[in-house]
């Protein structure tokens, strides 16, 4: 079992930055692909970014490419999402997720690939 807890959400003006953290416990995340998803009010949960297990390949949805950076700090058993140049359309609840042994793009973009999820953290971007 892996427990995930997100932090770092909040209210920020358009153009600003936030760094979301995902603290894992129960098992080391070294062997887990880590993903970030988001869900805006009235919308489906959508893929944002992912990083393969062993910290190799990264994947992003087109709308956040060149603005967001996903990373992992295996020694601290955490993953993060650095969000820059935030836009009002980035407003959503952001969820961290873990998938054992995940590494491929198509796999990591699917929510049903992930067995473990955090409770979410709210990000609100004002215009």
PDB file of C-alpha atoms in Angstrom:
ATOM      1  CA  UNK A   1       0.000   0.000   0.000  1.00  0.00           C
ATOM      2  CA  UNK A   2       1.140   3.492  -0.834  1.00  0.00           C
ATOM      3  CA  UNK A   3      -0.356   6.522   0.847  1.00  0.00           C
ATOM      4  CA  UNK A   4      -0.071   9.826  -0.997  1.00  0.00           C
ATOM      5  CA  UNK A   5      -0.599  13.302   0.411  1.00  0.00           C
ATOM      6  CA  UNK A   6      -0.539  16.393  -1.800  1.00  0.00           C
ATOM      7  CA  UNK A   7       0.323  19.879  -0.603  1.00  0.00           C
ATOM      8  CA  UNK A   8       1.208  23.262  -2.045  1.00  0.00           C
ATOM      9  CA  UNK A   9      -2.072  24.274  -3.617  1.00  0.00           C
ATOM     10  CA  UNK A  10      -3.583  27.700  -3.150  1.00  0.00           C
ATOM     11  CA  UNK A  11      -4.730  30.903  -4.789  1.00  0.00           C
ATOM     12  CA  UNK A  12      -2.405  32.622  -7.240  1.00  0.00           C
ATOM     13  CA  UNK A  13      -2.743  35.325  -9.868  1.00  0.00           C
ATOM     14  CA  UNK A  14      -2.422  34.521 -13.543  1.00  0.00           C
ATOM     15  CA  UNK A  15       1.229  34.387 -14.535  1.00  0.00           C
ATOM     16  CA  UNK A  16       2.306  33.211 -11.116  1.00  0.00           C
ATOM     17  CA  UNK A  17       3.813  29.929  -9.956  1.00  0.00           C
ATOM     18  CA  UNK A  18       3.032  27.147  -7.523  1.00  0.00           C
ATOM     19  CA  UNK A  19       4.888  23.990  -6.581  1.00  0.00           C
ATOM     20  CA  UNK A  20       2.795  20.986  -5.651  1.00  0.00           C
ATOM     21  CA  UNK A  21       4.332  18.223  -3.582  1.00  0.00           C
ATOM     22  CA  UNK A  22       3.243  14.626  -3.190  1.00  0.00           C
ATOM     23  CA  UNK A  23       4.557  12.895  -0.092  1.00  0.00           C
ATOM     24  CA  UNK A  24       4.440   9.100  -0.205  1.00  0.00           C
ATOM     25  CA  UNK A  25       4.489   6.662   2.692  1.00  0.00           C
ATOM     26  CA  UNK A  26       4.136   2.939   3.072  1.00  0.00           C
ATOM     27  CA  UNK A  27       6.543   2.008   0.274  1.00  0.00           C
ATOM     28  CA  UNK A  28       9.360   3.619  -1.651  1.00  0.00           C
ATOM     29  CA  UNK A  29       8.187   5.329  -4.817  1.00  0.00           C
ATOM     30  CA  UNK A  30      11.373   4.342  -6.656  1.00  0.00           C
ATOM     31  CA  UNK A  31       9.534   1.495  -8.380  1.00  0.00           C
ATOM     32  CA  UNK A  32       6.435   3.564  -9.119  1.00  0.00           C
ATOM     33  CA  UNK A  33       5.566   5.788 -12.025  1.00  0.00           C
ATOM     34  CA  UNK A  34       4.110   8.995 -10.626  1.00  0.00           C
ATOM     35  CA  UNK A  35       1.392  11.055 -12.249  1.00  0.00           C
ATOM     36  CA  UNK A  36      -0.522  14.266 -11.716  1.00  0.00           C
ATOM     37  CA  UNK A  37      -4.127  14.642 -12.786  1.00  0.00           C
ATOM     38  CA  UNK A  38      -6.594  17.473 -12.316  1.00  0.00           C
ATOM     39  CA  UNK A  39     -10.331  17.911 -12.216  1.00  0.00           C
ATOM     40  CA  UNK A  40     -12.099  21.209 -12.740  1.00  0.00           C
ATOM     41  CA  UNK A  41     -15.719  21.725 -11.633  1.00  0.00           C
ATOM     42  CA  UNK A  42     -18.123  20.000 -13.991  1.00  0.00           C
ATOM     43  CA  UNK A  43     -15.322  18.352 -15.970  1.00  0.00           C
ATOM     44  CA  UNK A  44     -13.747  14.939 -16.197  1.00  0.00           C
ATOM     45  CA  UNK A  45     -10.483  14.209 -14.449  1.00  0.00           C
ATOM     46  CA  UNK A  46      -7.671  14.792 -16.928  1.00  0.00           C
ATOM     47  CA  UNK A  47      -4.027  13.852 -17.218  1.00  0.00           C
ATOM     48  CA  UNK A  48      -1.500  16.620 -16.543  1.00  0.00           C
ATOM     49  CA  UNK A  49       1.974  15.109 -16.255  1.00  0.00           C
ATOM     50  CA  UNK A  50       3.795  11.904 -15.371  1.00  0.00           C
ATOM     51  CA  UNK A  51       7.274  10.634 -14.697  1.00  0.00           C
ATOM     52  CA  UNK A  52       8.307   7.043 -15.266  1.00  0.00           C
ATOM     53  CA  UNK A  53       9.563   4.823 -12.478  1.00  0.00           C
ATOM     54  CA  UNK A  54      13.338   5.167 -12.020  1.00  0.00           C
ATOM     55  CA  UNK A  55      12.849   8.861 -12.877  1.00  0.00           C
ATOM     56  CA  UNK A  56      13.468   8.653 -16.569  1.00  0.00           C
ATOM     57  CA  UNK A  57      10.928   9.775 -19.137  1.00  0.00           C
ATOM     58  CA  UNK A  58       8.438  12.539 -18.487  1.00  0.00           C
ATOM     59  CA  UNK A  59       5.124  13.164 -20.210  1.00  0.00           C
ATOM     60  CA  UNK A  60       2.863  16.219 -20.344  1.00  0.00           C
ATOM     61  CA  UNK A  61      -0.488  17.144 -21.723  1.00  0.00           C
ATOM     62  CA  UNK A  62      -0.093  19.724 -24.465  1.00  0.00           C
ATOM     63  CA  UNK A  63      -1.725  22.560 -22.523  1.00  0.00           C
ATOM     64  CA  UNK A  64       0.956  22.517 -19.809  1.00  0.00           C
ATOM     65  CA  UNK A  65       4.022  21.641 -21.843  1.00  0.00           C
ATOM     66  CA  UNK A  66       6.767  24.269 -21.413  1.00  0.00           C
ATOM     67  CA  UNK A  67       5.022  25.630 -18.296  1.00  0.00           C
ATOM     68  CA  UNK A  68       4.934  22.697 -15.867  1.00  0.00           C
ATOM     69  CA  UNK A  69       7.770  20.465 -14.719  1.00  0.00           C
ATOM     70  CA  UNK A  70       7.294  17.101 -13.037  1.00  0.00           C
ATOM     71  CA  UNK A  71      10.032  15.576 -10.942  1.00  0.00           C
ATOM     72  CA  UNK A  72      10.739  13.135  -8.192  1.00  0.00           C
ATOM     73  CA  UNK A  73      13.044  13.037  -5.204  1.00  0.00           C
ATOM     74  CA  UNK A  74      13.357   9.359  -4.459  1.00  0.00           C
ATOM     75  CA  UNK A  75      15.518   9.890  -1.392  1.00  0.00           C
ATOM     76  CA  UNK A  76      12.701  11.906   0.179  1.00  0.00           C
ATOM     77  CA  UNK A  77       9.972   9.673  -1.268  1.00  0.00           C
ATOM     78  CA  UNK A  78       8.260  12.636  -2.875  1.00  0.00           C
ATOM     79  CA  UNK A  79       7.151  13.798  -6.289  1.00  0.00           C
ATOM     80  CA  UNK A  80       6.476  17.367  -7.301  1.00  0.00           C
ATOM     81  CA  UNK A  81       4.836  19.459  -9.981  1.00  0.00           C
ATOM     82  CA  UNK A  82       6.347  22.880 -10.584  1.00  0.00           C
ATOM     83  CA  UNK A  83       3.703  25.016 -12.247  1.00  0.00           C
ATOM     84  CA  UNK A  84       4.758  28.252 -13.939  1.00  0.00           C
ATOM     85  CA  UNK A  85       2.942  30.897 -15.968  1.00  0.00           C
ATOM     86  CA  UNK A  86      -0.335  29.741 -14.478  1.00  0.00           C
ATOM     87  CA  UNK A  87      -3.547  30.495 -16.315  1.00  0.00           C
ATOM     88  CA  UNK A  88      -7.154  30.666 -15.050  1.00  0.00           C
ATOM     89  CA  UNK A  89      -7.887  27.486 -17.007  1.00  0.00           C
ATOM     90  CA  UNK A  90      -5.403  25.653 -14.778  1.00  0.00           C
ATOM     91  CA  UNK A  91      -7.860  26.049 -11.892  1.00  0.00           C
ATOM     92  CA  UNK A  92      -8.741  22.572 -10.605  1.00  0.00           C
ATOM     93  CA  UNK A  93      -8.197  20.056  -7.867  1.00  0.00           C
ATOM     94  CA  UNK A  94      -4.848  18.410  -8.525  1.00  0.00           C
ATOM     95  CA  UNK A  95      -4.297  14.764  -7.661  1.00  0.00           C
ATOM     96  CA  UNK A  96      -1.089  12.807  -7.298  1.00  0.00           C
ATOM     97  CA  UNK A  97      -1.137   9.130  -8.276  1.00  0.00           C
ATOM     98  CA  UNK A  98       1.242   6.157  -8.262  1.00  0.00           C
ATOM     99  CA  UNK A  99       1.476   3.173 -10.581  1.00  0.00           C
ATOM    100  CA  UNK A 100       3.835   0.287  -9.919  1.00  0.00           C
ATOM    101  CA  UNK A 101       6.425  -0.166 -12.663  1.00  0.00           C
ATOM    102  CA  UNK A 102       4.739   2.290 -15.035  1.00  0.00           C
ATOM    103  CA  UNK A 103       6.920   3.813 -17.727  1.00  0.00           C
ATOM    104  CA  UNK A 104       5.198   4.110 -21.085  1.00  0.00           C
ATOM    105  CA  UNK A 105       3.481   7.225 -22.399  1.00  0.00           C
ATOM    106  CA  UNK A 106       0.131   5.626 -23.205  1.00  0.00           C
ATOM    107  CA  UNK A 107       0.037   3.808 -19.865  1.00  0.00           C
ATOM    108  CA  UNK A 108       0.939   6.804 -17.776  1.00  0.00           C
ATOM    109  CA  UNK A 109      -1.645   9.082 -19.407  1.00  0.00           C
ATOM    110  CA  UNK A 110      -4.528   6.832 -18.303  1.00  0.00           C
ATOM    111  CA  UNK A 111      -6.080   7.326 -14.885  1.00  0.00           C
ATOM    112  CA  UNK A 112      -6.980   3.645 -14.639  1.00  0.00           C
ATOM    113  CA  UNK A 113      -3.276   2.772 -14.753  1.00  0.00           C
ATOM    114  CA  UNK A 114      -2.850   4.155 -11.241  1.00  0.00           C
ATOM    115  CA  UNK A 115      -3.748   2.145  -8.155  1.00  0.00           C
ATOM    116  CA  UNK A 116      -2.951   4.790  -5.563  1.00  0.00           C
ATOM    117  CA  UNK A 117      -4.279   8.321  -5.319  1.00  0.00           C
ATOM    118  CA  UNK A 118      -3.965  11.263  -2.992  1.00  0.00           C
ATOM    119  CA  UNK A 119      -6.887  13.287  -1.698  1.00  0.00           C
ATOM    120  CA  UNK A 120      -6.173  16.267  -3.942  1.00  0.00           C
ATOM    121  CA  UNK A 121      -5.144  19.875  -3.462  1.00  0.00           C
ATOM    122  CA  UNK A 122      -7.026  22.897  -4.795  1.00  0.00           C
ATOM    123  CA  UNK A 123      -5.308  25.256  -7.215  1.00  0.00           C
ATOM    124  CA  UNK A 124      -7.134  28.473  -8.072  1.00  0.00           C
ATOM    125  CA  UNK A 125      -5.739  30.927 -10.613  1.00  0.00           C
ATOM    126  CA  UNK A 126      -7.356  34.354 -10.707  1.00  0.00           C
ATOM    127  CA  UNK A 127      -7.360  36.514 -13.827  1.00  0.00           C
TER     128      UNK A 127
END
